[in-house]
Short mmCIF file of C-alpha atoms in Angstrom, two decimals:
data_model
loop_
_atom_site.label_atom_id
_atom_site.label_comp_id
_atom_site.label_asym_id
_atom_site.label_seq_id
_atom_site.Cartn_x
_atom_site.Cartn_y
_atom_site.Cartn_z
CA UNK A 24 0.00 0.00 0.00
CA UNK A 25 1.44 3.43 -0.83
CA UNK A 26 1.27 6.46 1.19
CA UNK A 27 -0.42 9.57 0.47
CA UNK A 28 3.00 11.76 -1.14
CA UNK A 29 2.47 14.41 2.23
CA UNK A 30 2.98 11.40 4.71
CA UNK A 31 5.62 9.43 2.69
CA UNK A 32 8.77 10.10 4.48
CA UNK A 33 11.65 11.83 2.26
CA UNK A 34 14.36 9.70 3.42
CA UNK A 35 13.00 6.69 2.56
CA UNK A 36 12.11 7.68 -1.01
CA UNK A 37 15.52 9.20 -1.84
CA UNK A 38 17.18 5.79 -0.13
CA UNK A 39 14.82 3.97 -2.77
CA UNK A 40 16.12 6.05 -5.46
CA UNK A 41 19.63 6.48 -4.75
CA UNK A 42 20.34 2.55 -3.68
CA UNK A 43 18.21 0.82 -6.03
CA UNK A 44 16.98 3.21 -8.42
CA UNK A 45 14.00 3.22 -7.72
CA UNK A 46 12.26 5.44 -10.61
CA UNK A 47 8.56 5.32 -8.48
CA UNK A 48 10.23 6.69 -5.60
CA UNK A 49 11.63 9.34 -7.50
CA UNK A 50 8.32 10.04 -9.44
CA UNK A 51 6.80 10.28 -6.11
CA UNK A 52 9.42 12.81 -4.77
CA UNK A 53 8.80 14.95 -7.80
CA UNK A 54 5.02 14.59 -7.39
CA UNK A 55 5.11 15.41 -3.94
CA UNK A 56 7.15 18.75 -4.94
CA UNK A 57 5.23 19.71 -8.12
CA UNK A 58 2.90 21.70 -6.73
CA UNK A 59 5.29 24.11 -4.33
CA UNK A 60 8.29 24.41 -6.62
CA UNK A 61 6.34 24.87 -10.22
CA UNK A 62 4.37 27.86 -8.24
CA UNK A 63 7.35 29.51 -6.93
CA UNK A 64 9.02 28.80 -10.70
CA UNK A 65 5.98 30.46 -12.95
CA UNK A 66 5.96 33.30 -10.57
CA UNK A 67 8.98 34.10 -11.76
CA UNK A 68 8.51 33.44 -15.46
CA UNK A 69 4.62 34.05 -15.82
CA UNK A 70 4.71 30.84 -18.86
CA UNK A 71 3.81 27.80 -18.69
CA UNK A 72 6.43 26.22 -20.92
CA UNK A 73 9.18 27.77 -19.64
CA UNK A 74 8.30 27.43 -15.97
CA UNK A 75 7.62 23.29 -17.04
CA UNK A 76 11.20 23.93 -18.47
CA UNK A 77 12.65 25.43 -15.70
CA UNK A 78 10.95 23.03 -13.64
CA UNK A 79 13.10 19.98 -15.36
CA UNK A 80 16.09 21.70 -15.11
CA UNK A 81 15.89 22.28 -11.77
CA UNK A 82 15.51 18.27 -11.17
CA UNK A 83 18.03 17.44 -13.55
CA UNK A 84 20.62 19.55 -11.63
CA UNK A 85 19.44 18.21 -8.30
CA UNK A 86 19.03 14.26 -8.80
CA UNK A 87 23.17 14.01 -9.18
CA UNK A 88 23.77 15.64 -6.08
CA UNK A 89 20.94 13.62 -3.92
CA UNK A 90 23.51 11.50 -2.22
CA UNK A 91 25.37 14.49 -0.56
CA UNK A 92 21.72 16.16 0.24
CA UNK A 93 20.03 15.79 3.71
CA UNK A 94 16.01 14.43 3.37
CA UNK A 95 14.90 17.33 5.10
CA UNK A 96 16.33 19.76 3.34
CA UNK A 97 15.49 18.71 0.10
CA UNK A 98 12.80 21.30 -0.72
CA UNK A 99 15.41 24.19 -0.17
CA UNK A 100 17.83 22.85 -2.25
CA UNK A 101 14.32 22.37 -4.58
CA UNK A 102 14.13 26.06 -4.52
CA UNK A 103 17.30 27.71 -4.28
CA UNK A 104 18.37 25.49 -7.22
CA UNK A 105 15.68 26.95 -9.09
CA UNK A 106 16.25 30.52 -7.66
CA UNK A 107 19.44 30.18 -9.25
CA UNK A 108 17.73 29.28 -12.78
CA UNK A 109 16.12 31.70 -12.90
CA UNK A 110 18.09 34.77 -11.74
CA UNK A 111 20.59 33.75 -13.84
CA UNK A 112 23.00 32.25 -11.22
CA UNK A 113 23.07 28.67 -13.26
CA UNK A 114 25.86 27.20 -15.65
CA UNK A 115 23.26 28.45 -18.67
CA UNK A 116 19.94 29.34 -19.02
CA UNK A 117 16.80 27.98 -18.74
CA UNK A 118 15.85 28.44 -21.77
CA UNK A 119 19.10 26.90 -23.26
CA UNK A 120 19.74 29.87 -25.31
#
């Protein structure tokens, strides 16, 4: 039986994903997120394809650096990740141009 996302515990999920791969651990980390780190994203960008952009970016930057990341810190690494994005503070731009 599977938790609803707010009760499953962070820790476990990123153990699933970082010592077995576990891709529906990691789906359910980025579901669990969606909501809080796409809003703070599109305020910034007022689009929907570039926020959903900026969105991916942000996870593809963070999911190499999981293993050196504390669970309970992982939406403020979430965020200031993206901050960075999108305030130009990233190895390129969002937007890849």
């Amino acid at each position: 039986m599977t938790l609803p996302l707010q009760q499953e515990d962070d820790a476990t999920l990123l153990s699933a994903w970082r010592d077995r791969e576990d891709t529906a651990a990691l789906e359910r980390l980025v579901e669990k997120y969606r909501g809080a780190l796409f809003s703070l994203i599109f305020r910034y960008v007022r689009d929907i394809s570039d926020a959903e952009d900026c969105f991916q970016e942000t996870w593809a930057r963070v999911l190499p650096c999981l293993s050196r990341k504390r669970p309970e810190k992982l939406l403020s690494y979430l965020f200031t990740t993206a901050h960075h994005l999108l305030v130009g503070l990233g190895d390129e731009p969002v937007d890849g141009a």
